[in-house]
XYZ file of C-alpha atoms in Angstrom:
656
model
C 48.408 10.406 36.682
C 49.370 8.718 39.528
C 51.640 5.962 40.334
C 48.832 3.485 40.841
C 47.069 4.653 37.990
C 50.016 3.958 35.666
C 49.356 0.649 37.333
C 46.391 -0.308 36.774
C 47.068 1.211 33.170
C 49.560 -1.665 32.263
C 48.718 -3.917 33.845
C 45.083 -3.194 32.098
C 47.600 -3.338 28.550
C 48.993 -7.174 29.922
C 46.040 -8.376 30.840
C 44.156 -7.581 27.023
C 47.463 -8.535 25.188
C 47.028 -11.890 27.002
C 43.901 -12.413 25.923
C 44.429 -11.086 22.665
C 47.104 -13.453 21.356
C 44.784 -16.923 23.109
C 42.113 -16.035 20.722
C 44.314 -14.888 17.193
C 46.665 -17.773 17.404
C 47.904 -20.669 19.826
C 51.803 -20.401 18.495
C 51.941 -16.875 20.167
C 55.909 -17.188 21.044
C 58.688 -19.115 19.365
C 60.348 -21.572 21.857
C 63.888 -18.959 21.882
C 65.298 -17.176 25.606
C 64.626 -14.080 25.918
C 67.556 -13.124 23.212
C 65.353 -13.830 20.496
C 64.646 -10.637 19.344
C 61.033 -11.461 19.240
C 59.090 -13.136 21.728
C 56.506 -11.597 19.711
C 53.863 -13.250 16.847
C 56.072 -13.895 13.532
C 54.948 -12.357 10.323
C 52.897 -14.853 8.411
C 50.102 -16.405 6.775
C 47.638 -18.654 8.249
C 45.085 -20.519 5.584
C 41.480 -22.232 6.944
C 40.985 -25.750 5.699
C 40.887 -26.424 2.918
C 38.345 -28.177 0.654
C 37.909 -32.023 -0.643
C 39.539 -30.559 -4.244
C 42.324 -28.905 -1.903
C 41.355 -25.502 -2.822
C 40.635 -22.870 -0.290
C 36.797 -22.322 1.319
C 37.767 -18.729 2.528
C 40.087 -16.076 2.026
C 43.910 -16.210 3.501
C 44.303 -14.048 6.801
C 47.747 -12.427 7.252
C 49.267 -11.413 10.891
C 51.602 -8.456 10.747
C 54.157 -8.061 13.363
C 57.445 -6.256 14.454
C 59.358 -8.685 11.649
C 56.680 -8.036 8.702
C 57.082 -3.876 8.763
C 60.823 -2.625 8.689
C 62.713 0.259 8.181
C 65.532 1.529 6.416
C 68.208 4.619 7.338
C 68.610 6.895 4.404
C 72.943 6.210 5.283
C 72.163 2.504 3.640
C 70.821 4.104 0.973
C 73.611 6.597 0.515
C 76.205 4.164 0.616
C 74.390 1.532 -1.941
C 73.786 -0.830 1.130
C 70.413 -2.476 0.488
C 69.667 -3.587 4.367
C 66.042 -3.225 6.049
C 65.946 -3.354 9.686
C 62.886 -4.890 11.948
C 61.607 -2.585 14.877
C 63.441 -3.595 18.386
C 61.217 -5.334 20.870
C 64.399 -6.449 22.549
C 64.314 -6.233 26.536
C 67.807 -4.979 27.523
C 68.158 -1.396 27.954
C 64.508 -0.370 28.074
C 64.470 0.840 30.981
C 67.322 4.104 30.127
C 65.297 6.460 29.362
C 67.405 9.040 30.066
C 69.476 9.896 26.692
C 72.164 10.601 29.008
C 72.760 6.913 29.270
C 71.548 5.459 26.571
C 74.910 6.635 25.627
C 76.719 4.913 28.423
C 76.940 8.371 30.676
C 79.583 9.726 27.478
C 77.342 13.064 27.859
C 76.544 15.339 30.890
C 73.633 17.705 32.003
C 72.272 20.039 34.116
C 70.637 16.786 36.541
C 67.360 16.468 35.039
C 65.668 15.791 32.032
C 66.295 17.951 28.651
C 68.272 20.407 30.512
C 71.855 21.421 28.239
C 73.969 19.234 27.352
C 78.159 18.398 26.276
C 80.103 15.308 25.219
C 81.978 14.185 28.184
C 84.914 13.635 26.502
C 86.290 16.238 23.881
C 84.526 15.644 20.419
C 85.879 17.686 17.344
C 82.973 18.917 14.467
C 82.080 16.021 12.293
C 81.156 18.365 9.111
C 82.675 21.965 7.373
C 81.738 24.388 7.117
C 80.389 27.902 9.567
C 78.353 26.492 12.172
C 76.160 28.616 14.532
C 77.615 27.132 17.858
C 74.678 26.777 19.563
C 74.529 23.677 20.428
C 73.289 22.821 24.370
C 69.826 21.611 23.044
C 70.256 19.921 19.892
C 71.280 16.517 21.902
C 67.187 16.341 22.519
C 66.401 16.344 18.886
C 65.688 14.043 16.442
C 69.221 13.258 13.759
C 68.817 12.726 10.077
C 70.788 9.886 10.674
C 68.302 8.454 13.132
C 65.150 9.180 10.894
C 63.502 5.652 9.826
C 62.157 5.329 6.378
C 59.781 1.910 6.702
C 57.789 -0.280 4.489
C 55.378 -1.518 7.448
C 52.529 -3.233 5.048
C 50.275 -2.387 7.186
C 49.271 0.739 9.699
C 52.173 0.567 12.638
C 51.968 2.644 15.629
C 54.227 2.385 18.796
C 53.242 4.185 21.537
C 55.896 5.044 24.323
C 55.618 7.177 27.600
C 57.798 7.460 30.846
C 57.253 8.687 34.376
C 60.777 8.872 35.828
C 59.643 10.905 39.122
C 60.621 14.523 40.011
C 57.985 16.026 37.032
C 60.781 14.302 34.623
C 57.859 12.312 31.850
C 58.509 12.091 27.930
C 55.803 10.441 25.672
C 56.614 9.386 22.386
C 53.739 8.322 19.366
C 55.080 7.495 16.266
C 52.691 6.279 13.089
C 53.407 4.798 9.726
C 51.377 3.107 7.043
C 51.788 2.466 3.386
C 49.798 4.043 0.862
C 50.711 1.484 -1.539
C 53.734 -0.411 -2.237
C 56.198 2.020 -3.034
C 54.731 5.140 -1.306
C 54.982 4.709 3.037
C 54.056 8.133 5.512
C 54.801 8.151 8.575
C 55.161 11.233 11.662
C 56.330 10.871 15.007
C 56.029 13.091 18.191
C 58.397 13.599 21.247
C 57.325 15.724 24.477
C 59.413 15.945 27.546
C 58.407 17.450 30.934
C 61.098 18.398 34.043
C 59.932 20.700 36.913
C 62.406 23.149 38.145
C 65.107 21.374 40.847
C 65.451 24.033 42.602
C 62.626 24.528 44.344
C 63.326 27.952 46.481
C 60.314 27.138 49.203
C 57.426 26.861 47.221
C 55.214 23.797 47.406
C 54.781 20.624 45.694
C 51.704 21.404 43.787
C 53.166 25.056 42.667
C 56.517 24.517 41.493
C 56.895 25.176 37.809
C 58.269 22.852 34.777
C 61.934 24.144 34.193
C 61.876 22.275 31.034
C 59.536 21.666 27.888
C 60.400 20.239 25.151
C 58.198 19.611 21.599
C 59.438 17.574 18.471
C 57.200 17.127 15.485
C 58.033 15.338 12.532
C 56.517 14.328 9.409
C 58.263 12.242 6.740
C 57.343 10.187 3.494
C 59.727 8.061 0.954
C 59.107 5.865 -2.536
C 60.638 4.222 -4.679
C 58.983 4.242 -8.579
C 57.859 1.039 -10.073
C 61.559 -0.506 -11.488
C 62.992 0.496 -8.365
C 65.165 3.229 -10.165
C 64.123 6.170 -8.597
C 63.628 6.733 -4.539
C 62.954 10.019 -3.032
C 62.473 9.803 1.194
C 62.655 13.233 3.329
C 60.574 14.588 5.957
C 59.568 18.015 7.960
C 60.341 18.939 11.287
C 59.352 21.272 14.266
C 61.976 21.953 17.504
C 60.774 23.839 20.079
C 63.040 23.587 23.038
C 61.665 26.070 26.198
C 63.904 26.277 29.521
C 63.477 28.081 32.119
C 66.917 28.573 33.521
C 68.138 28.493 37.174
C 72.216 29.083 37.027
C 72.361 26.577 39.792
C 72.078 26.530 43.268
C 72.653 30.126 45.146
C 75.222 29.149 47.756
C 75.360 32.049 50.686
C 78.491 31.460 52.010
C 76.990 27.581 52.501
C 79.773 25.135 51.682
C 78.037 22.911 48.290
C 79.027 19.641 49.745
C 76.385 21.228 53.007
C 73.674 21.724 50.367
C 73.671 18.261 49.329
C 71.055 17.642 52.071
C 68.595 19.646 51.976
C 65.642 19.926 49.381
C 64.164 23.173 49.197
C 67.450 25.352 47.895
C 67.181 28.790 46.003
C 68.505 28.923 42.276
C 70.614 31.647 41.242
C 68.568 33.081 38.153
C 64.895 33.858 39.329
C 63.361 35.405 36.262
C 65.723 34.006 33.357
C 64.625 31.473 31.109
C 65.264 30.522 26.982
C 63.585 28.961 23.663
C 65.491 27.144 21.338
C 63.457 26.398 18.381
C 63.539 25.790 14.663
C 62.213 24.556 11.507
C 63.819 21.927 9.174
C 63.290 20.298 5.531
C 65.100 17.834 4.180
C 65.131 15.319 1.072
C 67.041 13.103 0.093
C 66.536 11.811 -3.682
C 68.539 9.557 -6.893
C 68.320 8.090 -9.553
C 70.432 4.400 -10.294
C 70.096 3.849 -13.767
C 72.752 1.846 -13.403
C 74.666 0.640 -10.481
C 78.103 1.883 -11.941
C 76.828 5.438 -12.238
C 74.048 7.102 -10.251
C 72.886 10.518 -9.114
C 71.969 11.571 -6.026
C 71.158 15.049 -4.429
C 70.430 16.404 -0.665
C 68.914 19.778 0.185
C 67.772 21.057 3.486
C 66.601 24.250 4.635
C 66.487 25.444 8.049
C 64.920 28.292 9.771
C 66.128 28.813 13.204
C 65.333 31.236 16.488
C 66.956 31.383 19.715
C 66.814 33.517 22.016
C 67.700 33.939 26.243
C 65.426 36.867 28.575
C 66.805 37.480 32.492
C 64.503 39.762 33.897
C 66.467 40.357 36.880
C 70.103 41.198 35.589
C 70.506 43.912 37.681
C 70.378 41.657 40.571
C 72.252 38.788 38.650
C 74.896 41.122 37.681
C 74.798 42.157 42.189
C 75.909 38.448 41.793
C 77.879 38.257 40.137
C 76.719 35.815 37.688
C 77.459 37.474 34.583
C 81.301 38.957 33.473
C 80.640 42.875 33.518
C 83.584 43.469 31.453
C 81.474 45.110 29.152
C 79.651 47.397 31.072
C 80.940 51.530 29.966
C 78.610 52.407 32.785
C 76.423 50.698 35.337
C 73.405 49.315 33.736
C 70.371 50.907 33.208
C 68.487 48.167 32.253
C 66.845 45.194 34.462
C 66.496 42.704 31.690
C 69.535 41.069 29.390
C 68.847 39.652 25.931
C 71.074 37.689 23.794
C 69.313 36.196 20.460
C 69.283 35.876 16.683
C 67.622 34.137 14.071
C 68.995 32.893 11.438
C 68.848 30.905 8.038
C 70.048 28.130 6.212
C 69.637 26.507 2.715
C 72.362 23.407 1.514
C 72.687 21.210 -1.612
C 74.628 18.261 -1.823
C 74.791 16.686 -5.266
C 76.939 13.776 -7.110
C 77.216 10.605 -8.704
C 77.784 7.458 -7.169
C 77.605 3.897 -8.028
C 79.770 -0.120 -7.051
C 81.367 -2.492 -9.194
C 82.601 -5.738 -7.925
C 83.189 -4.396 -4.253
C 84.318 -1.079 -4.951
C 82.110 2.012 -4.286
C 82.967 5.314 -5.452
C 81.190 9.389 -4.491
C 82.266 12.271 -5.542
C 79.962 15.482 -4.511
C 79.148 19.261 -4.803
C 77.559 21.271 -1.771
C 77.059 24.759 -0.959
C 75.577 26.324 1.780
C 74.004 29.485 2.372
C 73.912 31.721 5.969
C 72.202 34.741 6.925
C 72.017 35.496 10.274
C 70.461 38.332 12.450
C 70.907 39.390 15.841
C 68.226 40.425 17.122
C 69.188 43.093 19.752
C 71.031 45.326 17.549
C 69.676 43.790 14.190
C 73.047 43.767 12.961
C 73.094 41.019 9.454
C 75.581 38.617 8.425
C 75.540 36.592 5.300
C 77.764 33.840 4.020
C 78.050 31.475 0.840
C 79.929 28.558 1.511
C 81.517 25.889 -1.759
C 82.434 22.095 -0.543
C 83.686 19.350 -2.878
C 84.925 15.408 -1.425
C 85.032 12.109 -2.780
C 84.789 8.775 -0.788
C 85.936 5.915 -1.722
C 85.390 2.157 -0.501
C 86.847 -1.460 -1.669
C 85.723 -4.466 0.110
C 88.084 -7.520 -0.628
C 87.536 -11.526 -0.472
C 87.776 -11.958 3.712
C 85.065 -9.032 4.278
C 88.340 -6.612 5.376
C 86.507 -3.002 4.074
C 88.561 0.243 3.744
C 87.546 3.423 3.166
C 88.847 6.617 2.298
C 87.292 10.781 2.641
C 87.601 13.448 1.604
C 86.034 17.314 1.571
C 87.581 20.533 1.217
C 85.874 23.906 1.937
C 86.809 26.027 -0.629
C 89.450 28.809 0.497
C 88.926 27.306 4.419
C 89.130 23.918 5.497
C 89.388 20.526 4.988
C 88.877 16.967 6.319
C 90.803 13.780 5.442
C 89.743 10.484 7.053
C 90.904 6.960 6.316
C 89.984 3.349 8.192
C 90.426 -0.131 7.780
C 87.918 -2.838 8.970
C 88.990 -6.233 9.698
C 87.211 -9.020 11.198
C 88.987 -8.488 13.968
C 90.820 -4.597 14.322
C 90.025 -1.597 12.660
C 91.959 1.308 12.590
C 91.837 4.752 11.144
C 92.522 8.598 11.450
C 91.195 11.649 10.808
C 92.444 14.912 9.943
C 90.214 18.096 10.794
C 90.875 21.825 9.607
C 87.354 24.796 10.160
C 86.354 27.524 10.389
C 84.900 28.740 14.025
C 81.314 28.507 14.922
C 79.236 32.330 14.842
C 78.714 32.193 18.503
C 82.450 31.942 18.346
C 83.090 34.211 15.853
C 80.406 37.106 16.549
C 78.581 37.801 20.282
C 76.224 40.921 21.485
C 74.443 41.198 24.338
C 75.074 43.151 28.029
C 77.099 41.428 28.888
C 78.832 39.547 26.316
C 80.982 41.017 23.591
C 83.242 39.965 21.046
C 85.415 40.364 19.482
C 84.022 44.345 19.375
C 80.620 45.974 19.118
C 80.167 44.848 15.405
C 79.638 42.150 13.309
C 81.761 43.053 10.836
C 85.016 42.073 12.460
C 83.409 38.318 13.225
C 87.113 36.650 12.068
C 89.696 37.375 14.592
C 90.023 33.231 14.959
C 92.571 30.954 13.541
C 90.908 27.715 12.078
C 90.614 24.527 14.756
C 93.094 21.557 13.888
C 92.425 17.957 14.926
C 94.489 15.282 13.894
C 92.855 11.636 15.600
C 93.997 8.312 15.113
C 92.024 5.646 16.627
C 91.967 1.296 16.946
C 89.425 -0.746 18.194
C 87.924 -4.557 17.888
C 86.376 -7.491 19.212
C 87.311 -10.689 20.528
C 85.138 -13.582 21.713
C 86.377 -16.224 23.948
C 83.629 -18.513 25.207
C 81.295 -16.694 27.111
C 83.241 -14.192 27.168
C 83.498 -11.206 24.593
C 85.935 -7.991 24.689
C 85.789 -4.803 22.623
C 88.421 -2.618 23.024
C 89.496 0.970 21.964
C 92.155 3.765 22.140
C 92.594 6.984 20.281
C 94.796 9.843 20.533
C 93.791 13.442 19.336
C 96.359 16.332 19.214
C 94.660 19.658 19.039
C 95.657 23.037 17.727
C 94.041 26.621 18.309
C 91.576 25.203 20.336
C 89.196 27.547 20.814
C 87.200 27.511 24.663
C 85.279 30.165 26.752
C 87.593 30.620 30.282
C 87.017 31.793 34.033
C 84.471 34.676 32.993
C 82.810 32.275 30.005
C 84.853 34.515 27.531
C 85.970 33.264 24.611
C 89.527 32.531 23.980
C 91.957 30.702 21.653
C 95.002 28.607 23.067
C 98.365 29.193 21.727
C 101.923 27.512 21.675
C 101.908 23.741 21.513
C 99.117 21.275 20.854
C 96.769 19.802 23.515
C 97.528 15.933 22.810
C 94.750 13.310 24.551
C 94.732 9.928 24.928
C 91.668 8.077 25.208
C 91.613 4.228 26.144
C 88.850 1.212 27.330
C 86.083 -0.667 26.303
C 83.640 -3.362 27.064
C 83.550 -6.063 28.679
C 80.482 -8.538 28.649
C 79.912 -12.186 29.827
C 77.206 -14.233 29.914
C 76.513 -18.059 31.481
C 72.689 -19.205 30.895
C 70.156 -16.953 32.085
C 73.030 -14.082 33.521
C 74.274 -11.032 31.732
C 77.433 -9.258 33.179
C 78.159 -6.162 30.865
C 80.628 -3.534 31.574
C 81.623 -0.317 29.927
C 84.893 1.194 31.356
C 86.650 4.426 29.417
C 89.654 6.676 30.860
C 91.143 9.505 29.924
C 94.019 11.778 29.965
C 95.032 15.044 28.420
C 98.412 15.937 28.428
C 100.251 19.737 29.355
C 97.104 21.238 29.370
C 93.709 22.638 31.876
C 91.660 23.592 29.181
C 90.117 20.404 28.065
C 88.979 18.912 31.118
C 86.868 15.517 31.603
C 87.116 12.554 33.917
C 89.484 10.412 34.264
C 88.208 6.867 34.618
C 83.819 6.500 33.885
C 82.983 3.051 34.589
C 79.418 1.631 33.521
C 77.998 -1.497 34.239
C 75.556 -3.857 34.289
C 74.386 -7.648 35.539
C 70.827 -9.044 34.738
C 69.209 -12.010 35.455
C 66.687 -13.404 32.537
C 63.363 -14.816 33.624
C 60.586 -16.758 31.821
C 57.440 -16.818 34.079
C 53.861 -19.153 32.704
C 56.162 -19.135 29.144
C 54.376 -15.869 28.588
C 55.709 -12.542 30.603
C 59.728 -12.357 29.941
C 60.962 -9.913 32.587
C 64.775 -8.914 32.723
C 65.479 -8.002 36.449
C 69.097 -6.632 37.309
C 71.276 -3.739 38.597
C 73.536 -1.135 37.290
C 76.343 0.766 38.663
C 77.888 4.046 37.585
C 80.879 5.669 38.651
C 82.733 8.716 37.263
C 86.075 10.402 39.148
C 86.282 13.813 40.179
C 87.127 16.861 37.829
C 86.604 20.451 37.372
C 83.727 20.288 35.542
C 82.810 23.146 33.288
C 80.264 25.705 33.863
C 77.265 26.628 31.908
C 76.182 29.923 31.117
C 72.221 30.493 29.761
C 73.146 33.851 28.239
C 75.524 32.060 25.588
C 74.475 28.750 25.759
C 77.775 27.738 25.656
C 80.167 25.851 28.462
C 83.251 27.556 29.911
C 85.910 26.330 32.545
C 85.390 26.612 36.010
C 88.083 27.088 39.017
C 85.519 27.238 41.591
C 83.923 23.909 42.499
C 85.357 20.384 42.285
C 82.745 17.923 40.950
C 83.652 15.317 43.587
C 83.950 11.453 42.163
C 80.193 10.200 42.776
C 79.044 6.121 42.447
C 75.124 5.304 41.658
C 73.659 2.275 41.801
C 70.542 1.649 39.726
C 67.905 -1.359 40.154
C 65.184 -2.386 37.495
C 63.045 -4.772 35.959
C 62.236 -4.566 32.477
C 58.953 -7.037 31.142
C 57.236 -8.223 28.282
C 53.679 -9.774 27.173
C 53.029 -9.450 23.922
C 53.839 -6.327 22.490
C 53.424 -4.680 25.430
C 56.729 -3.786 27.654
C 57.050 -1.953 30.862
C 59.731 -1.177 32.929
C 59.940 -0.364 36.758
C 63.159 1.402 37.785
C 64.669 2.673 40.943
C 67.672 5.355 40.224
C 70.090 6.367 42.453
C 68.879 4.075 44.739
C 72.148 4.101 47.172
C 70.738 8.181 47.668
C 71.990 9.143 51.440
C 73.524 6.017 52.317
C 76.310 4.590 54.108
C 77.238 8.125 54.160
C 76.617 9.354 50.574
C 74.946 12.736 50.253
C 74.801 12.857 46.881
C 76.927 14.299 43.988
C 77.403 17.385 41.592
C 76.739 16.380 38.005
C 77.790 20.332 37.145
C 79.083 23.287 39.016
C 75.937 24.116 40.955
C 73.309 21.539 39.470
C 73.579 18.106 41.743
C 72.247 15.130 40.735
C 68.861 13.872 40.970
C 68.299 11.754 44.533
C 66.586 8.544 44.599
C 63.561 8.356 42.634
C 61.135 5.508 40.900
C 60.354 5.200 37.471
C 57.610 3.761 35.114
C 57.461 3.492 31.716
C 55.445 1.736 29.113
C 55.937 0.685 25.050
C 53.196 -0.572 23.166
C 53.641 -1.842 19.166
C 50.320 -1.602 17.090
C 50.449 -3.435 13.817
C 46.569 -3.150 12.547
């Protein structure tokens, strides 16, 4: 669909919504400004004129909207917090369709929507036990903690479409409805596509999609009439397809010079990956008494991940892959790496609360079956865990909680935090086994620790000690939210400059990180700044930009009393560093010393608009591209960031 067609569609929706609002109620908008979460018709009951005896002469009509359809999260139920959330209708940040920007640039990808991604700053694992370790695309999956369970009262649909330029498109569709007052069902559909950035001389009409992403989720929740028994869960299908390019082919040309051209070639010409899985998740609890409740979670996952390079010999000649494991010249022109795995897990326990004190005790068991698809070797593991969680609310709203989980015979995780009105601080001590990708790899170019999976326990357990503090201070129109953290890492596991597995020895690696958010609002003008500073002491194994800054300047406008507009400018800065490269054959990021990623500055211009139940945005990304001497930048080694593009998006909420 062309841009002109998008514009016609949007304005048709805006006009139809305006007409509909005028025919249903004359009091569509509240008198509040853009800070009001509604701006929509509130859920209300309208009655027709009564007769002389004061009775109703017609049935009552109910108007549904964002405040009548609410949802809750499993985490709140799990922690005995009875909290309902209203549907988001705010304009703030609506134009940031990229998951990277939605996380304040604390994640980095390979330049296009849906490409392999990693955290910009070091993050310790948050779950004990053997993880598979192929995580380059899990960033685009719906996380269990984000699944919304609704009580809609009426059918509710959420339609979201974005075209971000250069073939980057997003389509999200959500539908929810109540079967009855106790039972709700819903479905979610996510679609992402992106075209190849390295076209290599092909015409625009023949550029294939580099990314094809589908995710489908069916979810439901039910509560008994006496509200003592609750059950919720979902079935999820994730399918991510990628044409792997390996970065730009240099041909002895400097990287910076290649930024001037739009027809560069890719290193890999016949490589692709596919990551698929099916998840079933169920949580249920029986709350017979506040102080004593029984809960259980059940999870089953079936996963298959594959990589194929049909031009393997050519890629070897170009020295893209490591040749340390080749005992003789390659006899095949195809590199294949893949696995299938099934995981079953249950977590069962008791919990309760009494006068501000909450507790939880659980037993968790995880059974993993893993098969290498190249040599058909298999691995099975059964792991057991014991956990405790304690929480105390004090009279001044201060909260203290501590939790711990023990992986029997292997590791543990301890965490404690004090949350006050102005300041929060805490600490975490974590010890865990390596991932399967770190313990075992077998394909034509990468094999460790040996040629057999039976040797897959040669690495020491990772140990991470963290301390952190954050708070919020408000002074008139200013809001300041600083944070600071300190981490030490023992037995750090990483991939070296040859993309081979290694482990650090000697003194622990120390990481300092600090920064915060500074916000200012005056009338219709707002300014928000996120600043991150990071420093790694005496180690070249963890590389991060020293300074990262995100800034937004916005102006709120109300036009003709019905059209809400927030327009402004967003600025992004990241200092230079030797960022990690990506190896698609193992789906891992690794150290590299060949390309320094220069500092970059990006400016985006946006306009978010809302009328009734329709929101739209227009966005010019990287408006400063190739202006004032700017050539562009590399977001990852060999992968240039997207240049100047025009994006458009629409979101429509339906409640009947």
